[in-house]
């Protein structure tokens, strides 16, 4: 959640001409990188220097003072043994490719719920705004991946509402970032913002304690282990220092309640918003390009029965569509890094004497990087075919390898997003179900507006409205 929140705090900059742009946000210089070659040099060749995010990633600190480091999540923890332990835990839980199929029962249930909801709303055919409908299906899926399938609907709804309110508050927090005077002027909103932390704890701690006191090791039976269970079992180094760990001080401890709340809210914040944003952008392009929709339908209609992970994994055109959507509309606008010293600033191509860059942040502009005209022909066009065999994007994956960056919607280097496989599996599966059951067309007398809004997530400025019609029964 901190990654996406941070992105919200720093809106898209006006200057798009140069590959690197420096400005101050009132507190520290921000070096914005828009060029994939510079991004690769920093994140791959100088990975060591660009492996941490800024500590003060929110416009205001949620937990301040010495307590701050004690409530780290994976996004904020410095690169080191604790980061490694947390990242392995997340991978082991749900993100490892071998685990994606274990989520089929939960995902298929969520897809059925979504299809039933849309059927009920569209009748013979009707115009719908889809974002909230998508979110209503995706959020419970992510919440149950996190807390287990036993969490009741009321609790899921409360978490969803809290997260939604938090997103709005982060967008609003820009007004009081930075200055004490602004905090005084906006004190009501500032206090409300700080209260989120407490409300998250109130919602999560009963679930954490219930799980802690249950026989949670029984009954997974080779199925999906909730993320929370793994967090309760993990032990992290007491001393988060590579030298000490290597030197023998390998004392371990369980995670604190504060850390658990941070990690769980990171999971709930990272998943649904990004996935729904990506689904909405993808559907918008399908509405605009019926030929693309039909190509997907050919792959989807070839599947008999449930759209399992194994089936969806075998759909090259669908994969290409989702990659193209992420290239053009990365749901998180920026990847952030610390630029600890002047030397690191030189790596990204900026070390001018007139702006001290010591202690700066690097903002990798993911949208601009994905539309680089040296990497792509006609970079602003939605053309999934580029990712098929023989296309200029053949071999491009979710996260770039060390040699070349052509797009990086999930970031790059050591701190790249570990959730890409899971997220794209969700997007592909839901879109497959929606294209199988419904025809998607523009609303009558209106067009689809592809304008972007860089808020907490990069979303459609005007939420997608589509004419949705139930397809005739097949076979
Ligand atoms: C379409 C969906 C998603 C997009 C576009 C996305 C994008 C990103 C980006 C751009 C970053 C920063 C990478 C960097 O700094 O190089 C990131 C980090 C992260 N994401 Fe995602 N993400 C998505 C879904 C998810 C999901 C589903 C999860 C977890 C369930 C997740 C968990 C994380 C975590 C934990 C980090 C921090 C990793 C670290 O610092 O080691 N993300 N994500």
Short mmCIF file of C-alpha atoms and ligand atoms in Angstrom, two decimals:
data_model
loop_
_atom_site.label_atom_id
_atom_site.label_comp_id
_atom_site.label_asym_id
_atom_site.label_seq_id
_atom_site.Cartn_x
_atom_site.Cartn_y
_atom_site.Cartn_z
CA UNK A 1 0.00 0.00 0.00
CA UNK A 2 2.90 2.33 0.65
CA UNK A 3 4.10 2.01 -2.94
CA UNK A 4 0.79 3.09 -4.34
CA UNK A 5 0.26 5.73 -1.70
CA UNK A 6 3.62 7.24 -2.40
CA UNK A 7 2.89 7.39 -6.08
CA UNK A 8 -0.23 9.34 -5.27
CA UNK A 9 1.72 11.93 -3.40
CA UNK A 10 3.70 12.98 -6.40
CA UNK A 11 1.54 13.73 -9.39
CA UNK A 12 2.63 13.37 -12.98
CA UNK A 13 5.06 16.17 -13.83
CA UNK A 14 4.41 18.61 -16.64
CA UNK A 15 7.82 18.38 -18.27
CA UNK A 16 7.94 15.39 -20.60
CA UNK A 17 10.63 16.41 -23.01
CA UNK A 18 13.78 15.34 -21.21
CA UNK A 19 14.75 11.87 -20.06
CA UNK A 20 15.53 13.13 -16.56
CA UNK A 21 13.92 16.00 -14.75
CA UNK A 22 14.73 17.41 -11.32
CA UNK A 23 12.47 19.43 -9.09
CA UNK A 24 11.87 20.02 -5.40
CA UNK A 25 8.72 19.04 -3.57
CA UNK A 26 9.50 21.64 -0.91
CA UNK A 27 11.56 19.23 1.17
CA UNK A 28 13.90 17.31 -1.08
CA UNK A 29 14.91 17.11 -4.74
CA UNK A 30 13.04 14.63 -6.92
CA UNK A 31 14.82 13.18 -9.92
CA UNK A 32 12.25 11.88 -12.37
CA UNK A 33 13.49 9.25 -14.83
CA UNK A 34 11.56 8.65 -18.04
CA UNK A 35 14.16 6.91 -20.10
CA UNK A 36 14.38 3.08 -20.08
CA UNK A 37 18.15 3.09 -20.69
CA UNK A 38 18.79 5.28 -17.66
CA UNK A 39 16.34 3.21 -15.62
CA UNK A 40 18.23 0.05 -16.56
CA UNK A 41 21.58 1.57 -15.69
CA UNK A 42 20.35 2.58 -12.24
CA UNK A 43 18.26 -0.45 -11.31
CA UNK A 44 20.43 -3.18 -12.83
CA UNK A 45 24.03 -1.99 -13.12
CA UNK A 46 23.85 -0.06 -9.84
CA UNK A 47 21.30 -2.21 -8.06
CA UNK A 48 23.11 -1.86 -4.73
CA UNK A 49 22.75 1.92 -4.76
CA UNK A 50 19.06 1.81 -5.74
CA UNK A 51 17.73 -0.89 -3.47
CA UNK A 52 15.88 1.18 -0.90
CA UNK A 53 12.79 3.32 -0.99
CA UNK A 54 12.60 6.70 0.74
CA UNK A 55 11.66 6.30 4.40
CA UNK A 56 9.14 9.09 4.33
CA UNK A 57 7.07 7.62 1.57
CA UNK A 58 3.68 8.99 2.64
CA UNK A 59 2.87 12.67 2.53
CA UNK A 60 2.64 12.34 6.31
CA UNK A 61 4.11 9.54 8.39
CA UNK A 62 1.46 7.10 9.64
CA UNK A 63 3.67 6.00 12.46
CA UNK A 64 6.33 8.48 13.43
CA UNK A 65 9.41 8.76 15.60
CA UNK A 66 11.39 5.75 16.77
CA UNK A 67 8.34 3.49 16.32
CA UNK A 68 8.48 3.99 12.59
CA UNK A 69 10.94 1.23 11.76
CA UNK A 70 9.05 -1.18 14.01
CA UNK A 71 6.03 -1.11 11.75
CA UNK A 72 7.81 -1.71 8.49
CA UNK A 73 6.20 -3.68 5.73
CA UNK A 74 7.87 -5.22 2.71
CA UNK A 75 7.70 -2.00 0.75
CA UNK A 76 9.37 0.13 3.38
CA UNK A 77 11.85 -2.27 5.01
CA UNK A 78 15.47 -1.59 3.98
CA UNK A 79 17.15 -4.14 1.73
CA UNK A 80 18.70 -6.77 4.02
CA UNK A 81 17.94 -9.96 5.96
CA UNK A 82 14.52 -8.82 7.23
CA UNK A 83 13.46 -7.82 3.71
CA UNK A 84 14.61 -11.24 2.44
CA UNK A 85 12.63 -13.09 5.14
CA UNK A 86 9.47 -11.10 4.42
CA UNK A 87 9.76 -11.41 0.67
CA UNK A 88 10.26 -15.21 0.89
CA UNK A 89 7.17 -15.43 3.08
CA UNK A 90 5.03 -13.56 0.57
CA UNK A 91 6.36 -15.67 -2.29
CA UNK A 92 5.75 -18.87 -0.39
CA UNK A 93 2.22 -17.80 0.45
CA UNK A 94 0.61 -17.00 -2.81
CA UNK A 95 2.91 -15.45 -5.32
CA UNK A 96 5.00 -18.38 -6.41
CA UNK A 97 3.89 -19.56 -9.90
CA UNK A 98 3.42 -23.10 -8.59
CA UNK A 99 0.80 -21.77 -6.14
CA UNK A 100 -1.35 -19.82 -8.57
CA UNK A 101 -3.43 -22.89 -9.42
CA UNK A 102 -4.19 -23.46 -5.71
CA UNK A 103 -6.25 -20.33 -5.82
CA UNK A 104 -8.63 -21.69 -8.47
CA UNK A 105 -11.55 -22.46 -6.14
CA UNK A 106 -11.53 -18.94 -4.66
CA UNK A 107 -10.92 -17.24 -8.00
CA UNK A 108 -13.59 -19.25 -9.86
CA UNK A 109 -16.10 -18.44 -7.14
CA UNK A 110 -15.29 -14.72 -7.44
CA UNK A 111 -15.58 -14.88 -11.26
CA UNK A 112 -18.98 -16.59 -10.98
CA UNK A 113 -20.15 -13.92 -8.54
CA UNK A 114 -19.06 -11.18 -10.92
CA UNK A 115 -20.75 -12.78 -13.93
CA UNK A 116 -23.97 -13.33 -11.95
CA UNK A 117 -23.91 -9.72 -10.76
CA UNK A 118 -23.45 -8.38 -14.30
CA UNK A 119 -26.15 -10.70 -15.70
CA UNK A 120 -28.59 -9.35 -13.14
CA UNK A 121 -27.69 -5.75 -13.95
CA UNK A 122 -27.50 -5.87 -17.73
CA UNK A 123 -30.70 -7.82 -18.49
CA UNK A 124 -31.01 -7.97 -22.28
CA UNK A 125 -28.34 -5.29 -22.63
CA UNK A 126 -27.59 -2.15 -20.71
CA UNK A 127 -25.04 0.60 -20.04
CA UNK A 128 -22.99 0.09 -16.94
CA UNK A 129 -20.15 1.80 -15.10
CA UNK A 130 -18.01 -1.18 -14.20
CA UNK A 131 -15.29 -0.10 -11.73
CA UNK A 132 -17.23 -0.66 -8.51
CA UNK A 133 -18.72 -3.88 -9.84
CA UNK A 134 -15.22 -5.22 -10.54
CA UNK A 135 -13.97 -4.10 -7.16
CA UNK A 136 -16.87 -5.83 -5.40
CA UNK A 137 -15.69 -9.14 -6.91
CA UNK A 138 -11.93 -8.71 -6.58
CA UNK A 139 -11.65 -7.33 -3.05
CA UNK A 140 -13.21 -10.35 -1.27
CA UNK A 141 -10.95 -12.67 -3.28
CA UNK A 142 -7.84 -10.82 -2.13
CA UNK A 143 -9.12 -10.54 1.45
CA UNK A 144 -9.69 -14.30 1.62
CA UNK A 145 -6.27 -15.00 0.12
CA UNK A 146 -4.92 -12.94 2.96
CA UNK A 147 -7.02 -14.02 5.95
CA UNK A 148 -8.41 -17.40 4.86
CA UNK A 149 -11.80 -18.35 3.47
CA UNK A 150 -13.45 -18.20 6.91
CA UNK A 151 -13.53 -14.41 7.12
CA UNK A 152 -17.16 -13.26 7.02
CA UNK A 153 -18.72 -10.90 4.48
CA UNK A 154 -19.30 -8.12 7.02
CA UNK A 155 -15.64 -8.01 7.94
CA UNK A 156 -14.61 -8.04 4.27
CA UNK A 157 -16.93 -5.11 3.55
CA UNK A 158 -15.60 -3.15 6.50
CA UNK A 159 -12.02 -3.67 5.29
CA UNK A 160 -12.99 -2.64 1.77
CA UNK A 161 -14.65 0.56 2.99
CA UNK A 162 -11.67 1.42 5.17
CA UNK A 163 -9.23 0.89 2.31
CA UNK A 164 -11.38 2.99 -0.01
CA UNK A 165 -11.55 5.82 2.52
CA UNK A 166 -7.80 5.56 3.02
CA UNK A 167 -7.15 5.92 -0.72
CA UNK A 168 -9.25 9.08 -0.79
CA UNK A 169 -7.48 10.41 2.29
CA UNK A 170 -4.04 9.83 0.76
CA UNK A 171 -5.08 11.71 -2.35
CA UNK A 172 -6.26 14.55 -0.12
CA UNK A 173 -3.15 14.45 2.08
CA UNK A 174 -1.10 16.35 -0.49
CA UNK A 175 -2.65 19.55 0.89
CA UNK A 176 -0.97 19.19 4.24
CA UNK A 177 2.25 17.44 3.28
CA UNK A 178 5.40 19.21 4.24
CA UNK A 179 4.49 22.19 6.35
CA UNK A 180 3.31 22.57 9.95
CA UNK A 181 1.15 25.51 8.93
CA UNK A 182 -0.66 23.36 6.34
CA UNK A 183 -1.22 20.68 9.00
CA UNK A 184 -2.76 23.29 11.29
CA UNK A 185 -4.98 24.59 8.51
CA UNK A 186 -6.15 21.12 7.58
CA UNK A 187 -5.98 19.63 11.08
CA UNK A 188 -9.28 17.82 10.88
CA UNK A 189 -8.31 15.96 7.72
CA UNK A 190 -4.80 15.37 9.08
CA UNK A 191 -6.18 13.78 12.25
CA UNK A 192 -8.59 11.64 10.25
CA UNK A 193 -5.68 10.47 8.12
CA UNK A 194 -3.64 9.46 11.17
CA UNK A 195 -6.65 7.64 12.62
CA UNK A 196 -6.60 5.13 9.78
CA UNK A 197 -3.74 3.30 11.37
CA UNK A 198 -5.77 2.72 14.53
CA UNK A 199 -8.83 1.64 12.58
CA UNK A 200 -6.81 -0.84 10.56
CA UNK A 201 -5.51 -2.35 13.79
CA UNK A 202 -9.05 -2.56 15.22
CA UNK A 203 -10.22 -4.47 12.16
CA UNK A 204 -7.22 -6.73 11.68
CA UNK A 205 -6.23 -7.65 15.22
CA UNK A 206 -9.33 -9.76 16.02
CA UNK A 207 -8.69 -11.75 12.81
CA UNK A 208 -4.99 -12.06 13.65
CA UNK A 209 -5.71 -13.26 17.17
CA UNK A 210 -8.39 -15.70 16.05
CA UNK A 211 -5.96 -17.23 13.59
CA UNK A 212 -3.12 -17.21 16.13
CA UNK A 213 -5.26 -19.19 18.58
CA UNK A 214 -6.69 -21.63 16.04
CA UNK A 215 -5.36 -24.95 14.75
CA UNK A 216 -4.27 -23.17 11.65
CA UNK A 217 -1.80 -25.83 10.58
CA UNK A 218 -4.61 -28.33 10.12
CA UNK A 219 -6.78 -28.33 7.08
CA UNK A 220 -4.78 -26.59 4.35
CA UNK A 221 -4.55 -30.02 2.73
CA UNK A 222 -2.25 -28.90 -0.12
CA UNK A 223 -4.61 -26.01 -0.89
CA UNK A 224 -4.02 -22.32 -0.37
CA UNK A 225 -2.32 -21.24 2.85
CA UNK A 226 -3.56 -17.78 3.85
CA UNK A 227 -0.83 -15.13 3.91
CA UNK A 228 -1.63 -14.39 7.54
CA UNK A 229 -0.77 -17.96 8.58
CA UNK A 230 2.67 -17.65 7.04
CA UNK A 231 3.23 -14.29 8.68
CA UNK A 232 2.37 -15.79 12.06
CA UNK A 233 4.93 -18.54 11.54
CA UNK A 234 7.79 -16.51 10.09
CA UNK A 235 10.76 -15.51 12.25
CA UNK A 236 12.79 -12.47 11.20
CA UNK A 237 16.32 -11.52 12.25
CA UNK A 238 16.45 -9.41 15.39
CA UNK A 239 19.38 -7.56 13.91
CA UNK A 240 18.65 -6.31 10.41
CA UNK A 241 22.24 -6.06 9.37
CA UNK A 242 23.89 -8.32 6.80
CA UNK A 243 27.30 -8.22 8.56
CA UNK A 244 25.93 -9.21 11.94
CA UNK A 245 23.84 -11.99 10.47
CA UNK A 246 26.83 -13.35 8.62
CA UNK A 247 28.95 -12.97 11.75
CA UNK A 248 26.80 -15.25 13.84
CA UNK A 249 24.14 -13.08 15.48
CA UNK A 250 21.27 -15.03 14.00
CA UNK A 251 18.74 -14.43 16.73
CA UNK A 252 15.22 -14.51 15.35
CA UNK A 253 11.90 -13.12 16.54
CA UNK A 254 8.24 -13.30 15.49
CA UNK A 255 6.61 -10.30 13.86
CA UNK A 256 5.05 -7.71 16.12
CA UNK A 257 1.34 -6.87 15.91
CA UNK A 258 2.29 -3.53 14.37
CA UNK A 259 4.27 -5.24 11.63
CA UNK A 260 1.46 -7.73 11.01
CA UNK A 261 -1.05 -4.90 10.56
CA UNK A 262 1.33 -3.12 8.18
CA UNK A 263 2.00 -6.22 6.11
CA UNK A 264 -1.66 -7.20 5.87
CA UNK A 265 -2.73 -3.73 4.85
CA UNK A 266 0.07 -3.69 2.28
CA UNK A 267 -1.34 -6.91 0.80
CA UNK A 268 -4.92 -5.60 0.76
CA UNK A 269 -3.79 -2.26 -0.63
CA UNK A 270 -1.48 -3.65 -3.31
CA UNK A 271 -3.86 -6.23 -4.73
CA UNK A 272 -7.40 -5.09 -5.50
CA UNK A 273 -6.74 -1.49 -6.59
CA UNK A 274 -4.03 -2.38 -9.10
CA UNK A 275 -5.91 -5.41 -10.44
CA UNK A 276 -9.18 -3.50 -10.87
CA UNK A 277 -7.39 -0.59 -12.53
CA UNK A 278 -5.73 -2.96 -14.98
CA UNK A 279 -9.00 -4.80 -15.67
CA UNK A 280 -10.81 -1.53 -16.34
CA UNK A 281 -8.12 -0.30 -18.77
CA UNK A 282 -8.12 -3.65 -20.55
CA UNK A 283 -11.91 -3.66 -20.93
CA UNK A 284 -11.79 -0.07 -22.21
CA UNK A 285 -9.53 -1.15 -25.05
CA UNK A 286 -11.74 -4.16 -25.79
CA UNK A 287 -14.73 -1.86 -26.01
CA UNK A 288 -12.84 0.35 -28.46
CA UNK A 289 -11.41 -2.52 -30.51
CA UNK A 290 -13.99 -5.29 -31.16
CA UNK A 291 -11.42 -7.18 -33.26
CA UNK A 292 -9.21 -7.57 -30.16
CA UNK A 293 -12.25 -8.68 -28.16
CA UNK A 294 -13.05 -11.32 -30.79
CA UNK A 295 -9.49 -12.62 -30.83
CA UNK A 296 -9.68 -13.17 -27.07
CA UNK A 297 -13.08 -14.79 -27.46
CA UNK A 298 -11.64 -17.35 -29.87
CA UNK A 299 -9.16 -18.46 -27.19
CA UNK A 300 -11.75 -18.40 -24.42
CA UNK A 301 -14.46 -20.24 -26.37
CA UNK A 302 -12.04 -23.09 -27.03
CA UNK A 303 -12.14 -23.91 -23.30
CA UNK A 304 -14.77 -26.37 -22.13
CA UNK A 305 -15.95 -25.79 -18.57
CA UNK A 306 -14.29 -23.70 -15.88
CA UNK A 307 -11.61 -21.14 -16.77
CA UNK A 308 -8.96 -22.59 -14.50
CA UNK A 309 -5.48 -21.12 -14.06
CA UNK A 310 -4.09 -23.93 -16.24
CA UNK A 311 -6.43 -22.96 -19.10
CA UNK A 312 -5.82 -19.24 -18.84
CA UNK A 313 -2.05 -19.77 -18.74
CA UNK A 314 -2.34 -21.33 -22.21
CA UNK A 315 -3.82 -18.21 -23.85
CA UNK A 316 -1.06 -16.31 -25.69
CA UNK A 317 -3.33 -13.65 -27.13
CA UNK A 318 -4.88 -12.89 -23.75
CA UNK A 319 -1.38 -12.59 -22.28
CA UNK A 320 -0.47 -10.15 -25.05
CA UNK A 321 -3.57 -8.04 -24.40
CA UNK A 322 -2.85 -7.73 -20.69
CA UNK A 323 0.82 -6.89 -21.29
CA UNK A 324 -0.16 -4.21 -23.78
CA UNK A 325 -2.65 -2.77 -21.32
CA UNK A 326 0.01 -2.67 -18.57
CA UNK A 327 2.57 -1.12 -20.93
CA UNK A 328 0.23 1.76 -21.75
CA UNK A 329 -1.43 2.12 -18.35
CA UNK A 330 0.78 0.90 -15.49
CA UNK A 331 -1.62 1.06 -12.51
CA UNK A 332 1.14 2.45 -10.28
CA UNK A 333 2.56 5.59 -11.88
CA UNK A 334 6.02 5.60 -10.27
CA UNK A 335 8.65 3.30 -8.77
CA UNK A 336 10.50 5.19 -6.02
CA UNK A 337 14.07 4.89 -4.78
CA UNK A 338 16.41 6.67 -2.42
CA UNK A 339 19.26 8.52 -4.05
CA UNK A 340 21.50 8.46 -1.05
CA UNK A 341 24.40 10.49 -2.41
CA UNK A 342 25.59 12.67 -5.25
CA UNK A 343 27.24 9.66 -6.90
CA UNK A 344 23.91 7.93 -7.29
CA UNK A 345 22.47 11.04 -8.82
CA UNK A 346 25.21 10.84 -11.45
CA UNK A 347 24.11 7.28 -12.27
CA UNK A 348 20.71 8.49 -13.39
CA UNK A 349 22.36 11.19 -15.44
CA UNK A 350 21.99 14.18 -13.19
CA UNK A 351 24.59 15.79 -11.00
CA UNK A 352 24.27 19.46 -11.79
CA UNK A 353 25.95 21.83 -9.38
CA UNK A 354 22.97 24.13 -9.11
CA UNK A 355 20.67 21.55 -7.50
CA UNK A 356 22.11 19.50 -4.63
CA UNK A 357 20.84 15.97 -5.17
CA UNK A 358 22.12 14.48 -1.92
CA UNK A 359 19.21 12.81 -0.15
CA UNK A 360 17.01 13.01 -3.26
CA UNK A 361 14.36 10.59 -4.40
CA UNK A 362 14.39 8.91 -7.79
CA UNK A 363 10.96 8.59 -9.39
CA UNK A 364 10.92 6.16 -12.31
CA UNK A 365 7.99 7.24 -14.45
CA UNK A 366 6.53 3.89 -15.50
CA UNK A 367 4.05 5.28 -18.01
CA UNK A 368 6.67 7.25 -19.94
CA UNK A 369 9.14 4.34 -19.82
CA UNK A 370 6.55 1.99 -21.38
CA UNK A 371 5.86 4.42 -24.23
CA UNK A 372 9.46 5.05 -25.22
CA UNK A 373 9.58 5.73 -28.94
CA UNK A 374 12.98 4.09 -29.32
CA UNK A 375 11.65 0.84 -27.89
CA UNK A 376 8.24 0.65 -29.60
CA UNK A 377 6.81 1.53 -32.98
CA UNK A 378 3.76 3.71 -32.65
CA UNK A 379 4.12 3.56 -28.86
CA UNK A 380 0.74 5.13 -28.02
CA UNK A 381 -1.25 2.59 -30.05
CA UNK A 382 -2.92 -0.39 -28.35
CA UNK A 383 -1.53 -3.29 -30.38
CA UNK A 384 -1.34 -6.61 -28.47
CA UNK A 385 0.19 -8.35 -31.51
CA UNK A 386 3.54 -6.78 -30.64
CA UNK A 387 3.85 -9.32 -27.81
CA UNK A 388 3.16 -12.36 -29.99
CA UNK A 389 5.86 -14.51 -31.59
CA UNK A 390 7.88 -12.44 -34.06
CA UNK A 391 6.65 -9.11 -32.62
CA UNK A 392 8.91 -6.42 -31.19
CA UNK A 393 7.74 -7.33 -27.69
CA UNK A 394 8.30 -11.07 -28.00
CA UNK A 395 10.22 -12.19 -24.94
CA UNK A 396 9.23 -9.16 -22.85
CA UNK A 397 8.00 -10.37 -19.47
CA UNK A 398 6.29 -8.77 -16.51
CA UNK A 399 9.57 -7.79 -14.87
CA UNK A 400 12.58 -6.85 -17.04
CA UNK A 401 15.72 -8.95 -17.10
CA UNK A 402 19.17 -7.43 -16.56
CA UNK A 403 19.95 -6.62 -20.19
CA UNK A 404 17.13 -4.39 -21.36
CA UNK A 405 14.11 -2.47 -20.12
CA UNK A 406 11.29 -1.88 -22.61
CA UNK A 407 8.55 -1.50 -20.00
CA UNK A 408 8.38 -1.92 -16.23
CA UNK A 409 4.79 -1.77 -14.91
CA UNK A 410 5.90 -3.91 -11.95
CA UNK A 411 9.13 -2.00 -11.41
CA UNK A 412 12.55 -3.54 -11.92
CA UNK A 413 15.61 -4.74 -10.06
CA UNK A 414 15.75 -5.99 -6.51
CA UNK A 415 12.63 -4.26 -5.31
CA UNK A 416 10.45 -5.16 -8.31
CA UNK A 417 6.89 -6.17 -7.50
CA UNK A 418 6.60 -9.82 -6.46
CA UNK A 419 2.85 -9.84 -7.24
CA UNK A 420 2.91 -9.62 -11.04
CA UNK A 421 2.15 -13.29 -11.72
CA UNK A 422 -0.76 -13.33 -9.30
CA UNK A 423 -2.13 -9.98 -10.44
CA UNK A 424 -2.02 -10.79 -14.15
CA UNK A 425 -3.58 -14.19 -13.53
CA UNK A 426 -6.48 -12.41 -11.85
CA UNK A 427 -6.79 -9.86 -14.67
CA UNK A 428 -6.63 -12.49 -17.40
CA UNK A 429 -9.12 -14.82 -15.67
CA UNK A 430 -11.71 -12.13 -14.93
CA UNK A 431 -11.45 -10.62 -18.42
CA UNK A 432 -11.76 -14.12 -19.91
CA UNK A 433 -14.97 -14.72 -17.94
CA UNK A 434 -16.37 -11.31 -18.91
CA UNK A 435 -15.65 -11.79 -22.62
CA UNK A 436 -17.01 -15.32 -22.58
CA UNK A 437 -20.36 -14.24 -21.16
CA UNK A 438 -20.87 -10.71 -22.53
CA UNK A 439 -20.39 -8.48 -25.58
CA UNK A 440 -18.70 -5.19 -24.73
CA UNK A 441 -19.47 -2.08 -26.79
CA UNK A 442 -19.22 1.70 -26.39
CA UNK A 443 -22.18 3.43 -24.74
CA UNK A 444 -24.64 4.83 -27.27
CA UNK A 445 -23.78 8.32 -28.47
CA UNK A 446 -20.60 8.49 -26.41
CA UNK A 447 -16.99 7.49 -26.75
CA UNK A 448 -14.61 5.86 -24.32
CA UNK A 449 -12.33 8.47 -22.78
CA UNK A 450 -8.82 7.15 -22.22
CA UNK A 451 -7.71 10.16 -20.15
CA UNK A 452 -5.64 9.10 -17.11
CA UNK A 453 -5.84 10.20 -13.52
CA UNK A 454 -2.65 9.73 -11.51
CA UNK A 455 -4.05 9.43 -8.05
CA UNK A 456 -3.41 6.63 -5.61
CA UNK A 457 -3.56 4.44 -8.72
CA UNK A 458 -3.38 5.40 -12.37
CA UNK A 459 -7.06 5.01 -13.18
CA UNK A 460 -9.37 6.12 -15.97
CA UNK A 461 -10.23 9.74 -15.25
CA UNK A 462 -13.79 9.04 -16.38
CA UNK A 463 -14.65 5.53 -15.20
CA UNK A 464 -15.43 3.13 -18.02
CA UNK A 465 -19.08 3.10 -19.09
CA UNK A 466 -19.86 0.28 -21.50
CA UNK A 467 -22.85 -1.21 -23.22
CA UNK A 468 -22.94 -4.78 -21.93
CA UNK A 469 -25.00 -7.48 -23.63
CA UNK A 470 -25.37 -11.10 -22.64
CA UNK A 471 -24.03 -13.39 -25.36
CA UNK A 472 -26.37 -16.05 -26.74
CA UNK A 473 -25.85 -19.47 -25.14
CA UNK A 474 -23.13 -21.35 -26.94
CA UNK A 475 -23.18 -24.98 -28.11
C1 LIG B 1 -1.43 -5.09 -11.62
C2 LIG B 1 -1.06 -5.26 -10.36
C3 LIG B 1 0.18 -4.67 -9.73
C4 LIG B 1 1.03 -3.70 -10.18
C5 LIG B 1 0.95 -2.94 -11.49
C6 LIG B 1 2.07 -3.53 -9.19
C7 LIG B 1 3.12 -2.65 -9.31
C8 LIG B 1 4.14 -2.51 -8.39
C9 LIG B 1 5.24 -1.60 -8.52
C10 LIG B 1 5.46 -0.63 -9.68
C11 LIG B 1 6.03 -1.76 -7.45
C12 LIG B 1 7.34 -1.00 -7.15
C13 LIG B 1 8.47 -1.78 -7.81
C14 LIG B 1 9.80 -1.10 -7.75
O1 LIG B 1 10.00 -0.23 -6.92
O2 LIG B 1 10.68 -1.47 -8.58
C15 LIG B 1 5.45 -2.77 -6.61
C16 LIG B 1 5.98 -3.23 -5.44
C17 LIG B 1 5.37 -4.16 -4.64
N1 LIG B 1 4.19 -4.83 -4.91
FE1 LIG B 1 3.06 -4.68 -6.56
N2 LIG B 1 1.83 -4.40 -8.16
C18 LIG B 1 0.70 -5.12 -8.44
C19 LIG B 1 0.13 -6.11 -7.68
C20 LIG B 1 0.63 -6.56 -6.50
C21 LIG B 1 0.07 -7.64 -5.72
C22 LIG B 1 -1.15 -8.46 -6.13
C23 LIG B 1 0.86 -7.75 -4.61
C24 LIG B 1 0.74 -8.68 -3.43
C25 LIG B 1 -0.17 -9.51 -3.21
C26 LIG B 1 1.90 -6.76 -4.70
C27 LIG B 1 2.87 -6.57 -3.75
C28 LIG B 1 3.93 -5.67 -3.87
C29 LIG B 1 4.97 -5.54 -2.86
C30 LIG B 1 5.05 -6.28 -1.54
C31 LIG B 1 5.89 -4.60 -3.35
C32 LIG B 1 7.18 -4.15 -2.68
C33 LIG B 1 8.27 -5.16 -3.03
C34 LIG B 1 9.64 -4.89 -2.40
O3 LIG B 1 9.95 -3.76 -2.05
O4 LIG B 1 10.40 -5.85 -2.26
N3 LIG B 1 1.74 -6.06 -5.84
N4 LIG B 1 4.29 -3.21 -7.21
#
